[in-house]
Amino acid sequence: MVMKAFLLFLLLILGLNFAYAEKKEDPKSHCYLFVSKCDRCYTKVFDHELSDAEYAYYQGFYDAQCDKNWHYC
């Protein structure tokens, strides 16, 4: 009787663990490829989808790296 109750208890714990594991969602990742005007490619992964303004910002950032007078501080 004790062994049967113990096994049922273990099954309950395992069932709860599996049910909890199924509810976890993987964070979605969005991969973007930026090609600068000097033909360098940069791949960047974000946890959210970029807006047009964010995409333009990063594209401008990588384009600016082609300029010989550009210095990043």
Coordinates of N, CA and C in Angstrom, one line a residue:
M1 N 0.8 -1.2 0.0 CA 0.0 0.0 0.0 C 0.9 1.3 0.0
V2 N 1.9 1.3 0.8 CA 2.8 2.4 0.9 C 3.5 2.6 -0.4
M3 N 4.0 1.5 -0.9 CA 4.7 1.5 -2.2 C 3.8 2.1 -3.3
K4 N 2.6 1.7 -3.4 CA 1.6 2.1 -4.4 C 1.4 3.6 -4.2
A5 N 1.2 4.1 -3.0 CA 1.0 5.5 -2.8 C 2.3 6.3 -3.2
F6 N 3.4 5.8 -2.9 CA 4.7 6.4 -3.2 C 4.8 6.5 -4.8
L7 N 4.5 5.5 -5.5 CA 4.6 5.5 -6.9 C 3.6 6.5 -7.5
L8 N 2.4 6.5 -7.0 CA 1.4 7.5 -7.5 C 1.9 8.9 -7.2
F9 N 2.5 9.2 -6.1 CA 3.1 10.5 -5.7 C 4.2 10.8 -6.8
L10 N 5.0 9.9 -7.1 CA 6.1 10.1 -8.1 C 5.5 10.5 -9.5
L11 N 4.5 9.7 -9.8 CA 3.8 10.0 -11.1 C 3.2 11.4 -11.1
L12 N 2.6 11.8 -10.0 CA 2.0 13.1 -9.9 C 3.1 14.2 -10.1
I13 N 4.2 14.0 -9.4 CA 5.3 15.0 -9.5 C 5.8 15.0 -11.0
L14 N 6.1 13.9 -11.6 CA 6.5 13.8 -13.0 C 5.5 14.5 -13.9
G15 N 4.3 14.2 -13.7 CA 3.2 14.8 -14.5 C 3.2 16.3 -14.4
L16 N 3.4 16.8 -13.2 CA 3.4 18.3 -13.1 C 4.7 18.9 -13.7
N17 N 5.8 18.2 -13.6 CA 7.0 18.7 -14.2 C 6.9 18.7 -15.8
F18 N 6.3 17.7 -16.3 CA 6.1 17.7 -17.8 C 5.1 18.7 -18.2
A19 N 4.1 18.9 -17.5 CA 3.1 19.9 -17.8 C 3.7 21.3 -17.7
Y20 N 4.5 21.5 -16.8 CA 5.2 22.8 -16.6 C 6.2 23.1 -17.7
A21 N 6.9 22.0 -18.1 CA 7.9 22.1 -19.2 C 7.2 22.5 -20.5
E22 N 6.0 21.9 -20.8 CA 5.3 22.2 -22.0 C 4.8 23.6 -22.1
K23 N 4.6 24.3 -21.0 CA 4.1 25.6 -21.0 C 5.1 26.7 -21.3
K24 N 6.4 26.3 -21.1 CA 7.5 27.2 -21.4 C 7.6 27.5 -22.9
E25 N 7.7 28.8 -23.2 CA 7.8 29.2 -24.6 C 9.2 29.6 -24.9
D26 N 9.7 29.2 -26.0 CA 11.1 29.7 -26.4 C 10.9 31.2 -26.9
P27 N 11.9 32.0 -26.4 CA 11.8 33.4 -26.9 C 12.1 33.4 -28.4
K28 N 11.3 34.2 -29.1 CA 11.4 34.2 -30.6 C 12.6 35.1 -30.9
S29 N 13.4 34.7 -31.9 CA 14.5 35.5 -32.3 C 14.3 35.9 -33.8
H30 N 14.7 37.1 -34.1 CA 14.6 37.6 -35.4 C 16.0 37.9 -35.9
C31 N 16.4 37.3 -37.0 CA 17.7 37.5 -37.5 C 17.7 38.4 -38.7
Y32 N 18.6 39.4 -38.7 CA 18.6 40.4 -39.8 C 20.0 40.4 -40.4
L33 N 20.1 40.6 -41.7 CA 21.4 40.7 -42.4 C 21.5 42.2 -42.9
F34 N 22.5 42.9 -42.4 CA 22.7 44.2 -42.9 C 23.9 44.2 -43.8
V35 N 23.7 44.8 -45.0 CA 24.8 44.9 -46.0 C 25.2 46.3 -46.1
S36 N 26.4 46.7 -45.7 CA 26.8 48.1 -45.8 C 27.2 48.5 -47.2
K37 N 27.3 49.8 -47.4 CA 27.6 50.3 -48.8 C 29.0 49.9 -49.2
C38 N 29.9 49.4 -48.3 CA 31.2 48.9 -48.7 C 31.2 47.4 -48.8
D39 N 30.0 46.8 -49.0 CA 29.8 45.4 -49.2 C 30.3 44.5 -48.0
R40 N 30.2 45.0 -46.8 CA 30.4 44.1 -45.6 C 29.1 43.7 -45.2
C41 N 29.0 42.4 -44.7 CA 27.8 41.9 -44.2 C 27.8 41.7 -42.7
Y42 N 26.8 42.1 -42.0 CA 26.6 42.0 -40.6 C 25.3 41.3 -40.3
T43 N 25.4 40.3 -39.4 CA 24.2 39.5 -39.0 C 24.0 39.9 -37.5
K44 N 22.8 40.2 -37.2 CA 22.4 40.6 -35.9 C 21.1 39.9 -35.5
V45 N 21.0 39.4 -34.3 CA 19.8 38.7 -33.8 C 19.1 39.5 -32.7
F46 N 17.8 39.7 -32.9 CA 17.1 40.5 -31.9 C 16.0 39.6 -31.3
D47 N 15.5 40.0 -30.1 CA 14.4 39.2 -29.5 C 13.0 39.8 -29.9
H48 N 13.1 40.8 -30.8 CA 11.8 41.4 -31.2 C 12.0 41.8 -32.7
E49 N 10.9 42.0 -33.4 CA 10.9 42.4 -34.8 C 11.2 43.9 -34.8
L50 N 12.2 44.2 -35.7 CA 12.6 45.6 -35.8 C 11.5 46.5 -36.5
S51 N 11.3 47.7 -36.0 CA 10.5 48.6 -36.8 C 11.3 49.2 -37.9
D52 N 10.7 49.9 -38.8 CA 11.4 50.5 -39.9 C 12.4 51.5 -39.4
A53 N 12.1 52.3 -38.4 CA 13.1 53.2 -37.8 C 14.3 52.5 -37.2
E54 N 14.1 51.4 -36.5 CA 15.2 50.7 -35.9 C 16.1 50.1 -37.0
Y55 N 15.4 49.5 -38.0 CA 16.2 49.0 -39.1 C 17.0 50.0 -39.8
A56 N 16.5 51.2 -40.1 CA 17.2 52.3 -40.7 C 18.4 52.7 -39.8
Y57 N 18.2 52.7 -38.5 CA 19.2 53.1 -37.6 C 20.4 52.2 -37.7
Y58 N 20.1 50.9 -37.7 CA 21.2 49.9 -37.8 C 21.9 49.9 -39.2
Q59 N 21.1 50.1 -40.2 CA 21.6 50.1 -41.5 C 22.6 51.4 -41.7
G60 N 22.1 52.5 -41.1 CA 23.0 53.7 -41.2 C 24.2 53.5 -40.3
F61 N 24.1 52.8 -39.2 CA 25.3 52.6 -38.3 C 26.3 51.8 -39.1
Y62 N 25.9 50.7 -39.8 CA 26.9 49.9 -40.5 C 27.4 50.6 -41.8
D63 N 26.5 51.4 -42.4 CA 27.0 52.2 -43.5 C 28.1 53.2 -43.1
A64 N 27.9 53.8 -41.9 CA 28.9 54.8 -41.4 C 30.2 54.1 -41.2
Q65 N 30.3 52.9 -40.9 CA 31.6 52.2 -40.6 C 32.5 52.2 -41.9
C66 N 31.9 52.4 -43.0 CA 32.7 52.4 -44.3 C 33.4 53.7 -44.4
D67 N 33.0 54.7 -43.7 CA 33.7 56.0 -43.9 C 35.0 56.0 -43.1
K68 N 36.1 56.4 -43.8 CA 37.4 56.4 -43.2 C 37.5 57.4 -42.0
N69 N 36.7 58.4 -42.0 CA 36.7 59.5 -41.0 C 35.8 59.1 -39.8
W70 N 35.1 58.0 -39.8 CA 34.2 57.6 -38.8 C 35.0 57.0 -37.6
H71 N 34.7 57.5 -36.4 CA 35.3 56.9 -35.2 C 34.2 56.6 -34.2
Y72 N 34.3 55.4 -33.6 CA 33.3 55.0 -32.6 C 33.9 55.2 -31.3
C73 N 33.3 56.0 -30.4 CA 33.9 56.3 -29.1 C 33.0 55.5 -28.0

